[in-house]
Coordinates of C-alpha atoms in Angstrom, one line a residue:
M431 CA -24.0 -15.9 50.8
R432 CA -22.6 -15.2 47.3
K433 CA -20.0 -12.5 46.9
I434 CA -20.8 -9.9 44.3
F435 CA -17.8 -8.5 42.4
L436 CA -18.2 -5.2 40.7
I437 CA -16.1 -4.6 37.6
P438 CA -15.1 -0.9 37.1
I439 CA -16.6 0.7 34.0
A440 CA -13.1 1.7 32.9
L441 CA -12.0 -2.0 32.9
I442 CA -15.1 -3.0 31.0
S443 CA -14.2 -0.3 28.4
F444 CA -10.6 -1.7 28.2
L445 CA -11.8 -5.2 27.8
T446 CA -14.2 -4.3 25.0
T447 CA -11.5 -2.4 23.1
A448 CA -8.6 -4.8 23.8
Q449 CA -5.9 -5.2 21.2
K450 CA -7.0 -7.6 18.5
T451 CA -4.5 -7.0 15.7
E452 CA -1.4 -9.2 16.1
N453 CA -0.2 -8.8 12.5
I454 CA -0.3 -6.1 9.9
I455 CA 0.3 -6.1 6.1
I456 CA 1.0 -2.8 4.4
I457 CA 0.5 -2.7 0.6
T458 CA 1.3 0.1 -1.8
T459 CA 0.7 0.3 -5.6
D460 CA 2.9 3.1 -6.9
G461 CA 1.3 6.2 -8.2
F462 CA -2.2 4.8 -8.8
R463 CA -4.6 7.7 -9.0
W464 CA -7.6 8.3 -6.7
Q465 CA -9.6 9.1 -9.9
E466 CA -9.6 5.5 -11.0
V467 CA -10.1 4.1 -7.5
F468 CA -13.3 6.1 -7.0
K469 CA -14.6 6.7 -10.6
G470 CA -13.2 3.8 -12.6
I471 CA -11.8 4.4 -16.1
D472 CA -11.3 7.9 -17.4
P473 CA -13.0 8.1 -20.8
A474 CA -10.9 11.0 -21.9
I475 CA -7.8 8.9 -21.5
A476 CA -9.4 5.6 -22.7
N477 CA -10.6 7.3 -25.9
D478 CA -7.2 8.9 -26.7
K479 CA -5.2 6.9 -29.3
K480 CA -2.0 8.3 -27.7
F481 CA -2.7 6.4 -24.5
N482 CA -5.1 3.4 -25.1
Q483 CA -2.5 1.3 -26.9
G484 CA -4.9 0.9 -29.8
D485 CA -7.3 -1.1 -27.7
S486 CA -10.1 1.0 -26.3
T487 CA -12.5 -1.9 -27.0
Y488 CA -10.5 -4.0 -24.5
I489 CA -10.6 -1.2 -21.9
Y490 CA -14.3 -0.7 -22.1
K491 CA -15.1 -4.4 -22.2
N492 CA -13.2 -5.1 -19.1
Y493 CA -13.5 -2.0 -17.1
G494 CA -16.0 0.4 -18.7
S495 CA -19.5 1.4 -17.6
P496 CA -21.6 4.6 -17.9
D497 CA -22.0 4.2 -14.1
I498 CA -18.8 5.1 -12.2
T499 CA -19.7 2.8 -9.3
A500 CA -19.9 -0.1 -11.7
S501 CA -16.8 0.9 -13.6
R502 CA -14.7 1.1 -10.4
K503 CA -16.0 -2.2 -9.2
K504 CA -15.1 -3.8 -12.5
L505 CA -11.6 -2.4 -12.2
M506 CA -11.2 -3.3 -8.5
P507 CA -13.8 -5.9 -7.6
F508 CA -12.3 -7.0 -4.3
F509 CA -11.8 -3.4 -3.2
W510 CA -15.4 -2.5 -3.9
S511 CA -17.0 -5.6 -2.4
E512 CA -15.0 -6.9 0.5
I513 CA -13.0 -3.9 1.6
V514 CA -15.9 -1.4 1.3
S515 CA -18.2 -3.7 3.2
K516 CA -15.7 -4.6 6.0
G517 CA -13.3 -1.7 6.1
Q518 CA -12.7 1.9 5.3
I519 CA -11.8 3.7 2.1
Y520 CA -10.5 7.3 2.1
G521 CA -9.7 9.9 -0.6
N522 CA -12.8 10.6 -2.7
R523 CA -12.2 14.2 -3.3
D524 CA -15.5 14.6 -5.2
L525 CA -17.1 14.1 -1.7
G526 CA -14.7 16.4 0.0
N527 CA -12.7 13.6 1.6
K528 CA -9.1 14.6 0.9
V529 CA -5.9 12.8 1.5
D530 CA -2.6 14.4 0.4
V531 CA 1.1 13.9 0.7
A532 CA 2.6 16.5 3.0
N533 CA 6.0 16.6 1.4
P534 CA 6.5 19.2 -1.4
Y535 CA 8.0 16.9 -4.0
W536 CA 5.2 14.6 -5.1
F537 CA 7.3 11.7 -6.2
S538 CA 8.3 8.3 -4.9
Y539 CA 11.2 8.3 -2.5
P540 CA 9.9 11.3 -0.5
G541 CA 6.4 9.7 -0.5
Y542 CA 7.5 6.3 0.7
S543 CA 9.7 7.9 3.3
E544 CA 6.8 10.0 4.5
I545 CA 4.6 6.9 4.7
M546 CA 7.1 4.9 6.7
T547 CA 8.7 7.6 8.9
G548 CA 5.7 9.7 9.7
N549 CA 7.8 12.7 8.9
V550 CA 8.6 15.1 6.1
D551 CA 12.4 15.5 5.8
L552 CA 13.0 18.2 3.2
K553 CA 16.5 16.8 2.6
V554 CA 14.9 13.6 1.1
N555 CA 14.4 15.3 -2.2
S556 CA 15.5 12.8 -4.9
N557 CA 14.7 9.2 -6.0
S558 CA 18.5 8.6 -5.9
Y559 CA 18.8 9.8 -2.3
K560 CA 21.2 7.9 0.0
A561 CA 20.1 5.5 2.7
N562 CA 17.3 7.1 4.6
P563 CA 18.6 8.7 7.9
N564 CA 15.1 8.7 9.4
V565 CA 13.9 5.7 11.4
N566 CA 10.9 4.0 9.9
V567 CA 7.9 2.4 11.6
L568 CA 8.8 -1.1 10.4
E569 CA 12.2 -0.7 12.0
F570 CA 10.5 0.5 15.2
L571 CA 8.2 -2.5 15.2
N572 CA 11.1 -4.8 14.6
Q573 CA 12.6 -3.5 17.9
Q574 CA 9.6 -4.6 19.9
S575 CA 10.1 -7.9 21.8
K576 CA 7.0 -9.6 20.4
L577 CA 7.9 -8.6 16.8
K578 CA 11.6 -8.9 16.7
G579 CA 12.7 -10.9 13.6
K580 CA 9.1 -11.1 12.3
V581 CA 9.2 -8.0 10.0
A582 CA 9.9 -8.2 6.2
A583 CA 9.5 -6.0 3.2
F584 CA 9.3 -6.8 -0.5
G585 CA 9.4 -4.1 -3.2
A586 CA 9.6 -4.2 -7.0
W587 CA 11.8 -1.1 -7.1
D588 CA 15.5 -1.3 -6.1
A589 CA 15.3 2.0 -4.1
F590 CA 13.5 0.3 -1.2
D591 CA 16.9 -0.9 0.2
R592 CA 17.7 2.8 0.7
I593 CA 14.2 4.0 1.6
L594 CA 13.9 1.5 4.4
N595 CA 17.7 1.7 5.2
E596 CA 18.0 -2.1 5.2
E597 CA 21.5 -2.0 6.6
R598 CA 20.5 -0.1 9.7
S599 CA 16.9 -1.3 10.1
G600 CA 17.7 -4.9 10.8
F601 CA 15.0 -6.6 8.8
P602 CA 15.1 -8.1 5.3
V603 CA 14.2 -5.8 2.4
I604 CA 13.9 -7.8 -0.8
S605 CA 13.8 -5.3 -3.7
A606 CA 13.9 -5.6 -7.5
F607 CA 16.3 -8.4 -8.4
D608 CA 17.5 -9.3 -4.9
N609 CA 17.5 -13.1 -4.4
V610 CA 15.3 -14.6 -1.8
G611 CA 16.5 -17.3 0.5
G612 CA 20.1 -16.2 0.8
N613 CA 22.7 -18.9 0.4
K614 CA 20.2 -21.7 1.1
P615 CA 17.1 -21.0 -0.8
T616 CA 14.3 -23.5 -0.7
A617 CA 13.2 -25.2 -4.0
S618 CA 10.4 -22.7 -4.4
Q619 CA 12.7 -19.7 -3.6
K620 CA 15.2 -21.0 -6.1
L621 CA 12.5 -21.2 -8.8
L622 CA 11.3 -17.7 -7.9
N623 CA 14.8 -16.3 -8.3
E624 CA 15.4 -18.1 -11.6
M625 CA 12.1 -17.0 -13.1
R626 CA 12.7 -13.4 -12.1
N627 CA 16.3 -13.3 -13.3
N628 CA 15.2 -14.8 -16.7
S629 CA 12.1 -12.7 -17.1
Y630 CA 11.2 -9.9 -19.5
K631 CA 12.8 -6.7 -18.0
P632 CA 10.8 -3.7 -19.4
F633 CA 12.1 -1.5 -16.5
H634 CA 15.7 -2.8 -16.8
M635 CA 17.4 -3.8 -13.5
D636 CA 15.8 -0.9 -11.5
E637 CA 12.5 -2.7 -11.1
C638 CA 11.2 -6.2 -11.6
L639 CA 7.7 -7.1 -12.7
D640 CA 5.2 -7.1 -9.8
V641 CA 4.4 -10.8 -10.2
F642 CA 7.8 -11.7 -8.8
T643 CA 7.5 -9.3 -5.8
H644 CA 4.0 -10.7 -5.1
Y645 CA 5.0 -14.4 -5.1
Q646 CA 8.2 -13.8 -3.1
A647 CA 6.0 -12.0 -0.5
M648 CA 3.5 -14.8 -0.5
D649 CA 6.2 -17.4 0.0
E650 CA 7.4 -15.4 3.0
L651 CA 3.9 -15.2 4.3
K652 CA 3.2 -18.9 4.0
T653 CA 6.6 -20.2 5.3
K654 CA 8.0 -17.7 7.7
K655 CA 4.8 -16.2 8.9
P656 CA 5.9 -12.6 9.6
K657 CA 3.8 -10.4 11.9
V658 CA 4.6 -7.3 9.9
L659 CA 4.8 -7.5 6.1
Y660 CA 5.2 -4.7 3.6
V661 CA 4.5 -5.4 -0.1
A662 CA 5.2 -2.6 -2.7
Y663 CA 4.0 -3.0 -6.3
G664 CA 5.3 -0.7 -9.0
E665 CA 3.7 -1.4 -12.4
T666 CA 0.9 1.1 -12.0
D667 CA 3.4 3.9 -12.0
E668 CA 5.7 2.4 -14.7
W669 CA 2.9 1.9 -17.2
A670 CA 1.5 5.3 -16.5
H671 CA 4.9 6.9 -17.2
H672 CA 5.0 4.9 -20.5
G673 CA 1.5 6.4 -21.3
H674 CA 0.0 2.9 -21.5
Y675 CA -3.4 3.3 -20.0
R676 CA -4.6 -0.2 -20.8
S677 CA -1.6 -1.7 -19.0
Y678 CA -1.9 0.7 -16.1
L679 CA -5.5 -0.4 -15.6
D680 CA -4.5 -4.1 -16.0
A681 CA -1.8 -3.6 -13.3
A682 CA -4.3 -2.1 -10.9
N683 CA -6.8 -4.8 -11.5
Q684 CA -4.1 -7.4 -10.9
V685 CA -3.1 -5.7 -7.6
D686 CA -6.7 -5.9 -6.5
K687 CA -6.6 -9.7 -7.2
W688 CA -3.4 -10.0 -5.3
I689 CA -4.8 -8.2 -2.3
E690 CA -7.7 -10.7 -2.4
E691 CA -5.3 -13.6 -2.5
I692 CA -3.4 -12.2 0.5
W693 CA -6.6 -11.6 2.5
N694 CA -8.0 -15.1 1.6
F695 CA -4.8 -16.6 2.8
V696 CA -4.6 -14.8 6.1
Q697 CA -8.3 -15.4 6.8
N698 CA -7.7 -19.2 6.4
D699 CA -4.6 -19.4 8.5
P700 CA -4.8 -19.9 12.3
Q701 CA -2.0 -17.4 13.0
Y702 CA -3.6 -14.7 11.0
K703 CA -7.3 -15.2 10.9
N704 CA -9.2 -12.3 12.5
K705 CA -5.9 -11.0 13.9
T706 CA -4.6 -9.3 10.8
T707 CA -5.1 -5.7 9.5
L708 CA -4.4 -4.5 5.9
L709 CA -3.5 -1.0 5.0
I710 CA -3.3 -0.1 1.3
T711 CA -2.1 3.2 -0.1
V712 CA 0.1 5.0 -2.6
D713 CA 3.3 7.1 -2.6
H714 CA 1.9 10.0 -4.7
G715 CA -0.8 10.9 -7.2
R716 CA -0.7 11.9 -10.8
G717 CA -1.9 14.7 -13.0
D718 CA -5.6 15.2 -13.8
K719 CA -6.6 18.6 -15.2
I720 CA -4.5 18.4 -18.3
K721 CA -5.1 14.9 -19.6
S722 CA -1.7 14.5 -21.1
Q723 CA -0.3 14.9 -17.6
W724 CA -1.9 11.8 -16.1
T725 CA 1.3 10.1 -17.1
D726 CA 3.4 12.2 -14.8
H727 CA 3.8 13.5 -11.2
G728 CA 6.0 15.9 -9.3
S729 CA 5.6 19.4 -7.8
D730 CA 5.0 20.9 -11.2
I731 CA 2.0 18.6 -11.9
A732 CA -1.3 19.8 -10.5
G733 CA -3.1 17.1 -8.6
A734 CA 0.0 14.9 -8.0
S735 CA -0.2 15.4 -4.2
Q736 CA -3.6 13.8 -4.1
I737 CA -3.7 10.2 -2.8
W738 CA -6.0 7.7 -1.1
F739 CA -5.9 4.8 1.3
A740 CA -8.0 1.9 2.5
T741 CA -7.8 -0.4 5.6
M742 CA -9.5 -3.5 6.9
G743 CA -9.1 -5.6 10.0
P744 CA -10.2 -6.4 13.5
E745 CA -9.3 -2.9 14.8
I746 CA -11.1 -1.2 11.9
A747 CA -14.8 -0.4 12.1
A748 CA -16.8 -1.2 8.9
K749 CA -17.5 2.4 7.8
G750 CA -17.1 1.8 4.0
E751 CA -16.4 4.6 1.7
I752 CA -15.8 7.7 3.8
K753 CA -17.9 10.6 2.6
T754 CA -17.3 13.3 5.2
D755 CA -15.3 16.4 4.5
S756 CA -11.8 16.1 6.0
Q757 CA -8.1 16.6 5.2
L758 CA -5.7 13.8 6.0
Y759 CA -2.0 13.5 5.2
Q760 CA 0.4 10.7 4.2
K761 CA 2.6 11.4 7.2
Q762 CA -0.1 10.2 9.5
F763 CA 0.1 6.6 8.3
A764 CA 3.2 5.6 10.3
Q765 CA 1.7 6.3 13.7
T766 CA -1.7 4.9 12.5
L767 CA 0.1 1.6 11.7
A768 CA 1.8 1.6 15.1
K769 CA -1.4 2.3 16.9
I770 CA -3.2 -0.5 15.1
M771 CA -0.5 -2.8 16.4
G772 CA -0.9 -1.4 19.9
Y773 CA 2.3 0.7 20.0
T774 CA 3.2 4.4 19.9
F775 CA 5.9 5.1 17.3
T776 CA 8.7 7.3 18.6
A777 CA 11.8 8.4 16.9
E778 CA 14.4 11.2 17.1
H779 CA 12.6 13.0 14.3
P780 CA 9.0 14.3 14.7
V781 CA 6.3 11.8 14.1
A782 CA 2.8 13.0 13.0
N783 CA -0.2 12.0 15.0
E784 CA -2.3 9.0 13.9
I785 CA -5.6 9.3 12.0
P786 CA -8.2 9.0 14.8
E787 CA -11.0 8.3 12.5
V788 CA -9.5 5.0 11.4
L789 CA -9.4 3.7 15.0
Q790 CA -12.7 5.0 16.2
K791 CA -15.3 2.3 16.5

């Protein structure tokens, strides 16, 4: 007589929702507005000779369309094809879907600190602030036995050494003109260092061009296979501050291409394929109501608290563009990242709850 084994319903539920994400890649593109993400180019800015770099024809040819859904797809084709079909995109305020920074400052260091620590520390109130005293989620993940030594961060801006407190955190943070490879760089790392050091430096030594940050991160991804990787691009913010709308759009379009390159790599690598989640967001928004203020941000600029995010991976249901009324905050990202990886982020400081909608199947 055969024995019949009954599996408890609770166990069946656990088995069907078992942890699938083994790797996570966080990507930020500094100060890129939700307006362009969801509506494509802004004609009021594109038509303004003060901002279009004398090349509105180029802007409209490459990114323009009377239909905003077509314009946004021309600007960010991977975002509005692959991510929208397989992941989730939040922050279209025209549909009532709101995402904001919770800190009151609306600029970069406080924003990145909020993303990574899950906390608003009012003392973190300057881009020149000292090494961050708050523990970040990358540091927390690096302390987990399965992830120890498999966490890395690459940022175009030199402040990331302080934002992520590299000295205390215990994982490598390659920012701005930091060399990769230490005292024994590989041939490719040596070339990357030389190219970056000998490059055009429009932002002086504070920030390198995004192309170097990207290929340094890709080299790390291909050779050292980190399980937690953070890549922080900066040119969207820099060109906006310069008032160069064409270059701002080009930078965003290039980031979209780089996200596609990262995703194609992980989906064709045995360690990463179907085991990797992406989360893409920004540190702050920019002005909107007064068109001349699209170049700036900060607590005195209306709309600069308004942000967006997108995510895609095995833990993430394919919900596409989220069109429901809701209010989410930047400080919720840290715990969401931890939960995606199967952990609960704890620190001495308060940590905001995760975003449950992201993890609900």
